[in-house]
CSV table of C-alpha atoms in Angstrom, one decimal:
chain,number,residue,atom,x,y,z
A,1,UNK,CA,24.3,11.7,-15.7
A,2,UNK,CA,24.5,10.4,-12.2
A,3,UNK,CA,21.7,10.7,-9.6
A,4,UNK,CA,20.7,9.3,-6.3
A,5,UNK,CA,17.2,8.2,-5.4
A,6,UNK,CA,15.8,7.1,-2.0
A,7,UNK,CA,12.7,5.1,-0.9
A,8,UNK,CA,11.7,4.0,2.6
A,9,UNK,CA,9.5,1.4,4.2
A,10,UNK,CA,8.3,0.7,7.8
A,11,UNK,CA,7.6,-2.3,9.9
A,12,UNK,CA,4.2,-3.5,11.2
A,13,UNK,CA,4.8,-1.8,14.6
A,14,UNK,CA,5.2,1.7,13.2
A,15,UNK,CA,2.3,3.8,14.6
A,16,UNK,CA,0.9,4.7,11.2
A,17,UNK,CA,1.0,1.0,10.2
A,18,UNK,CA,-0.7,-0.1,13.4
A,19,UNK,CA,-3.6,2.2,12.3
A,20,UNK,CA,-3.6,0.9,8.7
A,21,UNK,CA,-3.8,-2.7,10.0
A,22,UNK,CA,-6.7,-1.9,12.4
A,23,UNK,CA,-8.6,-0.1,9.7
A,24,UNK,CA,-8.1,-2.9,7.1
A,25,UNK,CA,-8.9,-5.6,9.7
A,26,UNK,CA,-12.3,-3.8,10.1
A,27,UNK,CA,-12.8,-3.8,6.3
A,28,UNK,CA,-12.0,-7.5,6.2
A,29,UNK,CA,-14.3,-8.4,9.1
A,30,UNK,CA,-17.2,-6.6,7.4
A,31,UNK,CA,-16.7,-7.9,3.9
A,32,UNK,CA,-16.4,-11.4,5.3
A,33,UNK,CA,-20.0,-11.1,6.5
A,34,UNK,CA,-21.4,-8.5,4.1
A,35,UNK,CA,-19.6,-8.2,0.7
A,36,UNK,CA,-21.7,-5.1,-0.1
A,37,UNK,CA,-20.8,-3.3,3.1
A,38,UNK,CA,-19.5,0.2,2.9
A,39,UNK,CA,-16.5,1.0,5.1
A,40,UNK,CA,-14.4,4.1,5.7
A,41,UNK,CA,-13.0,3.4,9.1
A,42,UNK,CA,-9.9,5.5,10.0
A,43,UNK,CA,-7.9,4.9,13.1
A,44,UNK,CA,-5.6,7.0,15.3
A,45,UNK,CA,-3.4,5.8,18.1
A,46,UNK,CA,-1.4,7.5,20.8
A,47,UNK,CA,-0.1,6.7,24.3
A,48,UNK,CA,-2.6,4.3,25.9
A,49,UNK,CA,-5.5,4.5,23.4
A,50,UNK,CA,-6.8,3.8,20.0
A,51,UNK,CA,-9.7,5.5,18.3
A,52,UNK,CA,-11.7,4.3,15.3
A,53,UNK,CA,-13.8,6.9,13.5
A,54,UNK,CA,-15.6,7.1,10.2
A,55,UNK,CA,-18.6,5.9,8.3
A,56,UNK,CA,-19.8,2.3,8.1
A,57,UNK,CA,-23.0,1.0,6.5
A,58,UNK,CA,-23.5,-2.8,6.8
A,59,UNK,CA,-26.1,-5.4,7.7
A,60,UNK,CA,-23.7,-7.3,9.9
A,61,UNK,CA,-22.2,-6.8,13.4
A,62,UNK,CA,-18.5,-6.6,14.1
A,63,UNK,CA,-17.1,-6.2,17.6
A,64,UNK,CA,-14.7,-3.3,16.7
A,65,UNK,CA,-13.1,-2.8,20.2
A,66,UNK,CA,-12.3,-6.5,20.4
A,67,UNK,CA,-10.9,-6.5,16.9
A,68,UNK,CA,-8.7,-3.5,17.6
A,69,UNK,CA,-7.2,-5.2,20.7
A,70,UNK,CA,-6.5,-8.4,18.7
A,71,UNK,CA,-4.7,-6.5,16.0
A,72,UNK,CA,-2.5,-4.5,18.5
A,73,UNK,CA,-1.6,-7.6,20.4
A,74,UNK,CA,-0.9,-9.6,17.2
A,75,UNK,CA,1.6,-6.9,16.1
A,76,UNK,CA,3.5,-7.3,19.3
A,77,UNK,CA,2.3,-4.5,21.6
A,78,UNK,CA,0.9,-6.7,24.4
A,79,UNK,CA,2.8,-5.4,27.4
A,80,UNK,CA,2.9,-2.0,29.0
A,81,UNK,CA,6.7,-2.0,29.1
A,82,UNK,CA,6.6,-2.0,25.2
A,83,UNK,CA,4.9,1.4,25.4
A,84,UNK,CA,1.5,0.1,24.2
A,85,UNK,CA,-0.7,-2.8,25.5
A,86,UNK,CA,-3.6,-4.0,23.4
A,87,UNK,CA,-5.2,-5.8,26.3
A,88,UNK,CA,-5.4,-2.7,28.5
A,89,UNK,CA,-5.4,0.4,26.2
A,90,UNK,CA,-8.5,2.4,25.9
A,91,UNK,CA,-10.5,1.8,22.7
A,92,UNK,CA,-12.9,4.5,21.5
A,93,UNK,CA,-15.2,4.5,18.5
A,94,UNK,CA,-17.1,7.2,16.6
A,95,UNK,CA,-18.9,5.6,13.7
A,96,UNK,CA,-21.7,7.0,11.5
A,97,UNK,CA,-23.5,5.6,8.5
A,98,UNK,CA,-22.3,6.6,5.0
A,99,UNK,CA,-23.9,9.8,3.7
A,100,UNK,CA,-27.1,8.9,1.9
A,101,UNK,CA,-26.1,11.3,-0.9
A,102,UNK,CA,-22.9,9.4,-1.5
A,103,UNK,CA,-24.7,6.0,-1.2
A,104,UNK,CA,-27.3,7.0,-3.7
A,105,UNK,CA,-24.6,8.1,-6.2
A,106,UNK,CA,-22.6,4.9,-5.7
A,107,UNK,CA,-25.6,2.5,-5.8
A,108,UNK,CA,-28.1,3.7,-8.3
A,109,UNK,CA,-27.0,6.6,-10.4
A,110,UNK,CA,-28.0,6.0,-14.0
A,111,UNK,CA,-27.4,8.8,-16.5
A,112,UNK,CA,-29.6,9.1,-19.5
A,113,UNK,CA,-28.6,10.6,-22.9
A,114,UNK,CA,-30.4,13.9,-22.0
A,115,UNK,CA,-28.2,14.1,-18.8
A,116,UNK,CA,-31.0,13.4,-16.3
A,117,UNK,CA,-30.6,10.9,-13.5
A,118,UNK,CA,-32.8,8.1,-12.4
A,119,UNK,CA,-32.5,6.5,-8.9
A,120,UNK,CA,-34.8,3.5,-9.0
A,121,UNK,CA,-34.0,0.0,-7.8
A,122,UNK,CA,-35.5,-1.6,-10.8
A,123,UNK,CA,-33.3,0.4,-13.2
A,124,UNK,CA,-30.1,-1.1,-14.6
A,125,UNK,CA,-27.7,-0.3,-11.8
A,126,UNK,CA,-24.0,0.7,-12.3
A,127,UNK,CA,-21.7,1.2,-9.4
A,128,UNK,CA,-20.6,4.8,-9.2
A,129,UNK,CA,-17.3,6.1,-7.8
A,130,UNK,CA,-17.5,6.6,-4.0
A,131,UNK,CA,-15.6,9.9,-4.3
A,132,UNK,CA,-13.9,12.1,-6.8
A,133,UNK,CA,-10.1,11.9,-7.1
A,134,UNK,CA,-7.0,11.0,-9.1
A,135,UNK,CA,-5.1,7.7,-9.0
A,136,UNK,CA,-1.8,6.7,-10.5
A,137,UNK,CA,-0.4,3.3,-11.5
A,138,UNK,CA,3.2,2.5,-12.3
A,139,UNK,CA,5.5,-0.4,-13.4
A,140,UNK,CA,9.0,-0.8,-14.7
A,141,UNK,CA,11.2,-3.8,-15.6
A,142,UNK,CA,13.9,-2.8,-13.0
A,143,UNK,CA,13.1,-5.7,-10.8
A,144,UNK,CA,11.3,-9.1,-11.0
A,145,UNK,CA,8.4,-7.6,-9.2
A,146,UNK,CA,8.2,-4.9,-12.0
A,147,UNK,CA,8.7,-2.2,-9.3
A,148,UNK,CA,11.4,0.4,-8.7
A,149,UNK,CA,14.5,-1.2,-7.0
A,150,UNK,CA,14.7,1.2,-4.0
A,151,UNK,CA,11.2,0.7,-2.7
A,152,UNK,CA,11.0,-3.1,-3.2
A,153,UNK,CA,14.4,-3.5,-1.4
A,154,UNK,CA,13.3,-1.2,1.4
A,155,UNK,CA,10.2,-3.4,1.8
A,156,UNK,CA,12.2,-6.6,1.8
A,157,UNK,CA,14.5,-5.2,4.5
A,158,UNK,CA,11.5,-4.1,6.6
A,159,UNK,CA,9.9,-7.6,6.3
A,160,UNK,CA,13.1,-9.3,7.2
A,161,UNK,CA,13.6,-6.9,10.2
A,162,UNK,CA,10.1,-7.9,11.3
A,163,UNK,CA,11.0,-11.6,11.0
A,164,UNK,CA,14.1,-11.2,13.0
A,165,UNK,CA,12.3,-9.1,15.7
A,166,UNK,CA,9.8,-11.9,16.3
A,167,UNK,CA,12.6,-14.3,17.1
A,168,UNK,CA,14.9,-11.9,19.1
A,169,UNK,CA,13.4,-10.5,22.3
A,170,UNK,CA,15.9,-7.6,22.3
A,171,UNK,CA,14.1,-6.0,19.3
A,172,UNK,CA,10.7,-4.2,19.5
A,173,UNK,CA,7.9,-3.8,16.8
A,174,UNK,CA,8.6,-0.2,15.6
A,175,UNK,CA,11.1,0.1,12.8
A,176,UNK,CA,12.0,1.8,9.5
A,177,UNK,CA,14.2,1.1,6.5
A,178,UNK,CA,15.6,3.3,3.8
A,179,UNK,CA,17.5,2.5,0.6
A,180,UNK,CA,19.4,5.0,-1.6
A,181,UNK,CA,20.4,3.8,-5.0
A,182,UNK,CA,22.6,5.3,-7.7
A,183,UNK,CA,21.6,5.7,-11.3
A,184,UNK,CA,24.0,6.5,-14.2
A,185,UNK,CA,22.3,7.6,-17.4
A,186,UNK,CA,19.0,6.2,-16.1
A,187,UNK,CA,20.4,2.8,-15.4
A,188,UNK,CA,20.6,1.3,-11.8
A,189,UNK,CA,24.2,0.9,-10.8
A,190,UNK,CA,24.5,0.2,-7.1
A,191,UNK,CA,23.3,1.0,-3.6
A,192,UNK,CA,24.7,4.1,-2.0
A,193,UNK,CA,23.2,3.9,1.5
A,194,UNK,CA,21.1,1.6,3.6
A,195,UNK,CA,19.4,3.0,6.7
A,196,UNK,CA,17.7,0.9,9.4
A,197,UNK,CA,16.2,2.2,12.6
A,198,UNK,CA,14.6,-0.3,15.0
A,199,UNK,CA,13.1,-0.1,18.4
A,200,UNK,CA,15.0,-2.2,20.9
A,201,UNK,CA,15.5,-2.9,24.6
A,202,UNK,CA,18.4,-1.8,26.8
A,203,UNK,CA,19.7,-5.4,26.7
A,204,UNK,CA,21.5,-4.8,23.4
A,205,UNK,CA,24.3,-2.3,22.7
A,206,UNK,CA,24.4,-0.2,19.6
A,207,UNK,CA,27.5,-2.2,18.4
A,208,UNK,CA,25.7,-5.5,18.9
A,209,UNK,CA,22.6,-4.1,17.1
A,210,UNK,CA,24.7,-2.9,14.2
A,211,UNK,CA,26.3,-6.4,13.7
A,212,UNK,CA,22.9,-8.1,14.2
A,213,UNK,CA,21.2,-6.1,11.5
A,214,UNK,CA,24.1,-6.4,9.0
A,215,UNK,CA,24.3,-10.2,9.4
A,216,UNK,CA,20.6,-11.1,9.9
A,217,UNK,CA,18.7,-8.4,8.0
A,218,UNK,CA,20.8,-6.8,5.3
A,219,UNK,CA,23.0,-9.7,4.0
A,220,UNK,CA,20.1,-12.2,3.5
A,221,UNK,CA,18.0,-9.7,1.6
A,222,UNK,CA,20.3,-7.4,-0.5
A,223,UNK,CA,21.8,-8.7,-3.8
A,224,UNK,CA,25.6,-8.4,-3.4
A,225,UNK,CA,26.0,-7.3,-7.0
A,226,UNK,CA,24.5,-3.9,-5.9
A,227,UNK,CA,26.8,-3.5,-2.9
A,228,UNK,CA,30.2,-1.8,-3.3
A,229,UNK,CA,33.0,-0.9,-1.0
A,230,UNK,CA,31.5,2.6,-0.8
A,231,UNK,CA,28.0,1.4,0.3
A,232,UNK,CA,27.2,3.0,3.6
A,233,UNK,CA,25.2,1.3,6.5
A,234,UNK,CA,23.5,3.6,9.0
A,235,UNK,CA,22.0,1.6,11.8
A,236,UNK,CA,20.0,3.5,14.3
A,237,UNK,CA,21.8,6.7,13.3
A,238,UNK,CA,20.2,8.8,16.1
A,239,UNK,CA,21.5,6.3,18.7
A,240,UNK,CA,19.2,4.6,21.2
A,241,UNK,CA,15.6,3.8,20.1
A,242,UNK,CA,14.0,2.3,23.2
A,243,UNK,CA,10.8,4.4,23.3
A,244,UNK,CA,8.8,3.7,20.2
A,245,UNK,CA,5.4,2.8,18.8
A,246,UNK,CA,2.5,5.0,19.8
A,247,UNK,CA,4.3,5.8,23.1
A,248,UNK,CA,7.0,7.6,21.1
A,249,UNK,CA,4.8,9.0,18.3
A,250,UNK,CA,1.1,9.1,17.4
A,251,UNK,CA,-0.2,7.2,14.4
A,252,UNK,CA,-3.0,7.8,11.9
A,253,UNK,CA,-4.4,5.7,9.0
A,254,UNK,CA,-3.2,6.7,5.6
A,255,UNK,CA,0.0,8.6,6.4
A,256,UNK,CA,2.3,6.2,4.7
A,257,UNK,CA,0.9,6.4,1.1
A,258,UNK,CA,4.3,6.9,-0.4
A,259,UNK,CA,5.5,3.7,1.3
A,260,UNK,CA,2.3,2.0,0.2
A,261,UNK,CA,2.8,2.8,-3.5
A,262,UNK,CA,6.1,3.4,-5.4
A,263,UNK,CA,8.4,5.0,-2.8
A,264,UNK,CA,8.1,8.4,-4.5
A,265,UNK,CA,9.3,7.1,-7.8
A,266,UNK,CA,5.9,7.8,-9.4
A,267,UNK,CA,3.2,10.3,-8.4
A,268,UNK,CA,0.6,9.4,-5.8
A,269,UNK,CA,-3.1,10.1,-5.9
A,270,UNK,CA,-5.1,12.2,-3.5
A,271,UNK,CA,-6.2,9.5,-1.1
A,272,UNK,CA,-4.9,6.6,0.9
A,273,UNK,CA,-5.9,2.9,0.5
A,274,UNK,CA,-6.3,1.4,4.0
A,275,UNK,CA,-9.7,1.8,5.7
A,276,UNK,CA,-11.8,1.8,2.5
A,277,UNK,CA,-14.0,-0.7,0.8
A,278,UNK,CA,-13.6,-1.2,-3.0
A,279,UNK,CA,-16.3,1.3,-4.0
A,280,UNK,CA,-13.8,4.0,-3.0
A,281,UNK,CA,-11.8,4.5,-6.2
A,282,UNK,CA,-8.9,5.8,-4.1
A,283,UNK,CA,-8.3,2.2,-3.5
A,284,UNK,CA,-9.8,0.1,-6.2
A,285,UNK,CA,-8.8,2.3,-9.2
A,286,UNK,CA,-5.3,2.7,-7.9
A,287,UNK,CA,-5.0,-1.1,-7.8
A,288,UNK,CA,-6.4,-1.3,-11.3
A,289,UNK,CA,-4.0,1.3,-12.5
A,290,UNK,CA,-1.1,-0.7,-11.2
A,291,UNK,CA,-2.7,-3.8,-12.9
A,292,UNK,CA,-2.8,-2.1,-16.2
A,293,UNK,CA,0.8,-0.7,-16.0
A,294,UNK,CA,2.2,-4.0,-14.8
A,295,UNK,CA,0.7,-5.8,-17.7
A,296,UNK,CA,1.9,-3.2,-20.2
A,297,UNK,CA,5.4,-3.9,-19.0
A,298,UNK,CA,4.9,-7.7,-18.5
A,299,UNK,CA,3.7,-8.0,-22.1
A,300,UNK,CA,6.8,-6.2,-23.3
A,301,UNK,CA,5.1,-3.2,-24.6
A,302,UNK,CA,7.2,-0.7,-22.6
A,303,UNK,CA,10.1,-0.8,-20.1
A,304,UNK,CA,8.2,1.8,-18.0
A,305,UNK,CA,4.5,2.7,-17.8
A,306,UNK,CA,2.6,5.2,-15.8
A,307,UNK,CA,-1.2,5.7,-15.9
A,308,UNK,CA,-3.3,8.5,-14.4
A,309,UNK,CA,-7.0,8.0,-13.8
A,310,UNK,CA,-9.6,10.5,-12.5
A,311,UNK,CA,-13.1,10.0,-11.4
A,312,UNK,CA,-16.1,12.1,-10.4
A,313,UNK,CA,-18.3,11.0,-7.4
A,314,UNK,CA,-21.3,8.9,-8.5
A,315,UNK,CA,-20.0,8.4,-12.0
A,316,UNK,CA,-19.2,4.9,-13.1
A,317,UNK,CA,-16.5,5.6,-15.7
A,318,UNK,CA,-13.3,7.8,-15.3
A,319,UNK,CA,-13.2,11.4,-16.4
A,320,UNK,CA,-9.8,10.9,-17.9
A,321,UNK,CA,-7.3,8.1,-18.7
A,322,UNK,CA,-3.6,9.2,-19.5
A,323,UNK,CA,-0.8,6.7,-20.3
A,324,UNK,CA,2.9,7.5,-20.4
A,325,UNK,CA,5.9,5.3,-21.3
A,326,UNK,CA,8.7,7.9,-21.0
A,327,UNK,CA,10.0,7.0,-24.4
A,328,UNK,CA,10.6,3.3,-23.5
A,329,UNK,CA,8.1,1.8,-25.9
A,330,UNK,CA,8.1,1.3,-29.7
A,331,UNK,CA,4.5,2.7,-29.5
A,332,UNK,CA,3.6,6.3,-29.0
A,333,UNK,CA,1.8,7.2,-25.8
A,334,UNK,CA,-1.4,7.8,-27.9
A,335,UNK,CA,-1.0,4.3,-29.4
A,336,UNK,CA,-0.5,2.8,-25.9
A,337,UNK,CA,-3.5,4.6,-24.6
A,338,UNK,CA,-5.7,3.1,-27.4
A,339,UNK,CA,-4.3,-0.4,-26.5
A,340,UNK,CA,-5.1,0.2,-22.9
A,341,UNK,CA,-8.7,1.3,-23.6
A,342,UNK,CA,-9.2,-1.7,-25.9
A,343,UNK,CA,-8.1,-4.2,-23.3
A,344,UNK,CA,-9.2,-2.8,-20.0
A,345,UNK,CA,-12.5,-1.5,-18.6
A,346,UNK,CA,-12.2,1.3,-16.0
A,347,UNK,CA,-15.8,1.4,-14.8
A,348,UNK,CA,-16.0,0.9,-11.0
A,349,UNK,CA,-18.1,-2.2,-11.3
A,350,UNK,CA,-15.8,-3.8,-13.8
A,351,UNK,CA,-12.8,-3.1,-11.7
A,352,UNK,CA,-14.4,-4.6,-8.6
A,353,UNK,CA,-15.5,-7.7,-10.5
A,354,UNK,CA,-12.4,-8.3,-12.5
A,355,UNK,CA,-10.1,-8.1,-9.5
A,356,UNK,CA,-12.7,-9.7,-7.2
A,357,UNK,CA,-12.4,-7.0,-4.6
A,358,UNK,CA,-15.5,-7.6,-2.4
A,359,UNK,CA,-13.7,-10.1,-0.2
A,360,UNK,CA,-11.6,-10.0,3.0
A,361,UNK,CA,-8.0,-9.6,1.9
A,362,UNK,CA,-7.1,-6.1,2.8
A,363,UNK,CA,-5.1,-6.5,6.0
A,364,UNK,CA,-2.6,-8.5,4.0
A,365,UNK,CA,-2.0,-5.4,1.8
A,366,UNK,CA,-1.1,-3.0,4.5
A,367,UNK,CA,2.5,-4.0,5.3
A,368,UNK,CA,5.5,-3.7,2.9
A,369,UNK,CA,3.6,-2.0,0.1
A,370,UNK,CA,0.4,-2.7,-1.7
A,371,UNK,CA,2.2,-3.5,-4.9
A,372,UNK,CA,4.8,-6.1,-6.0
A,373,UNK,CA,3.2,-9.0,-4.0
A,374,UNK,CA,2.6,-12.0,-6.2
A,375,UNK,CA,-0.5,-13.1,-4.5
A,376,UNK,CA,-2.5,-9.9,-5.0
A,377,UNK,CA,-5.0,-9.9,-7.9
A,378,UNK,CA,-3.7,-6.7,-9.4
A,379,UNK,CA,-0.3,-8.4,-9.7
A,380,UNK,CA,-1.5,-11.1,-12.0
A,381,UNK,CA,-0.5,-11.5,-15.7
A,382,UNK,CA,-3.0,-10.8,-18.4
A,383,UNK,CA,-2.3,-11.2,-22.1
A,384,UNK,CA,-2.9,-7.9,-24.0
A,385,UNK,CA,-4.3,-7.9,-27.5
A,386,UNK,CA,-2.9,-5.4,-30.0
């Protein structure tokens, strides 16, 4: 059976990614001073302005407008002619404290055997989930990164496009990549289509842009063994792309969750990652689910592994844990689930502690996917006991 599958990625200058980076820069700035700070700081950008809104509870001070401007300029939007200028754009904030009901559930909820709750500081505390929700993890042995080929290649193309853009003044920050691969009987065969759209100036023609991206972006990144004479290259398929960034389209934190995870190859949960401190299981438990799946595959227990978790607000442990190997393991899914439960603890506090998540590292996760990066704690190898 033959089938095509497509995944996409975006560059740092994509409006949604601008917002993700601002939000996670705020998370980092607060955690650097207050590791127990609570952050849910979403961002939206449009022509000439950026707005940060949400709930933050912390004992430290962060100059949010200054930080917003620094991030926008660092991305490359530092001149009005680029469509967005971090030095002159309006920056607005609308920040409240975290709901005391949520805070109490996260900080102090301790359930007794009779089902009653105690909320006292001198009680044994266990971090509860900052919200209800479902999270998915996934891994496969299709690539060195133990990620699906289409999404990891789209990320590599987007990263390379960003590198080229920073050395070629004819290119601008906003860009997208897309990779369509062909499977035959479930096995990766080749690349059917590569799509790259990049913002640019009027100093480069479409023909020059096509040749530049083929030579400087695609060929250095894509393994030739997956390229055939029928592979198609679509460079700026709509033609001119001079107006981009927030001048061409608005942006909002969390709108690129498929890009952030598995490129559509596996399910996604109900919430995004960026803007949230690790008590929000949308983020921390999704990272841990990837960690578990990655190590199931890395330990040779399955060729593919998918894990679903679900949590209830204020509760420390998940409501459900569900493991699937899609018939690629010598173990049944029930047996794999028991192996997972034996080796991994899914309480919120244990996740945060094992992955050391109360530290500033989150802006580095926002671009080119949250998974498959060797430096991230959820990408580290852990020996599994049978």
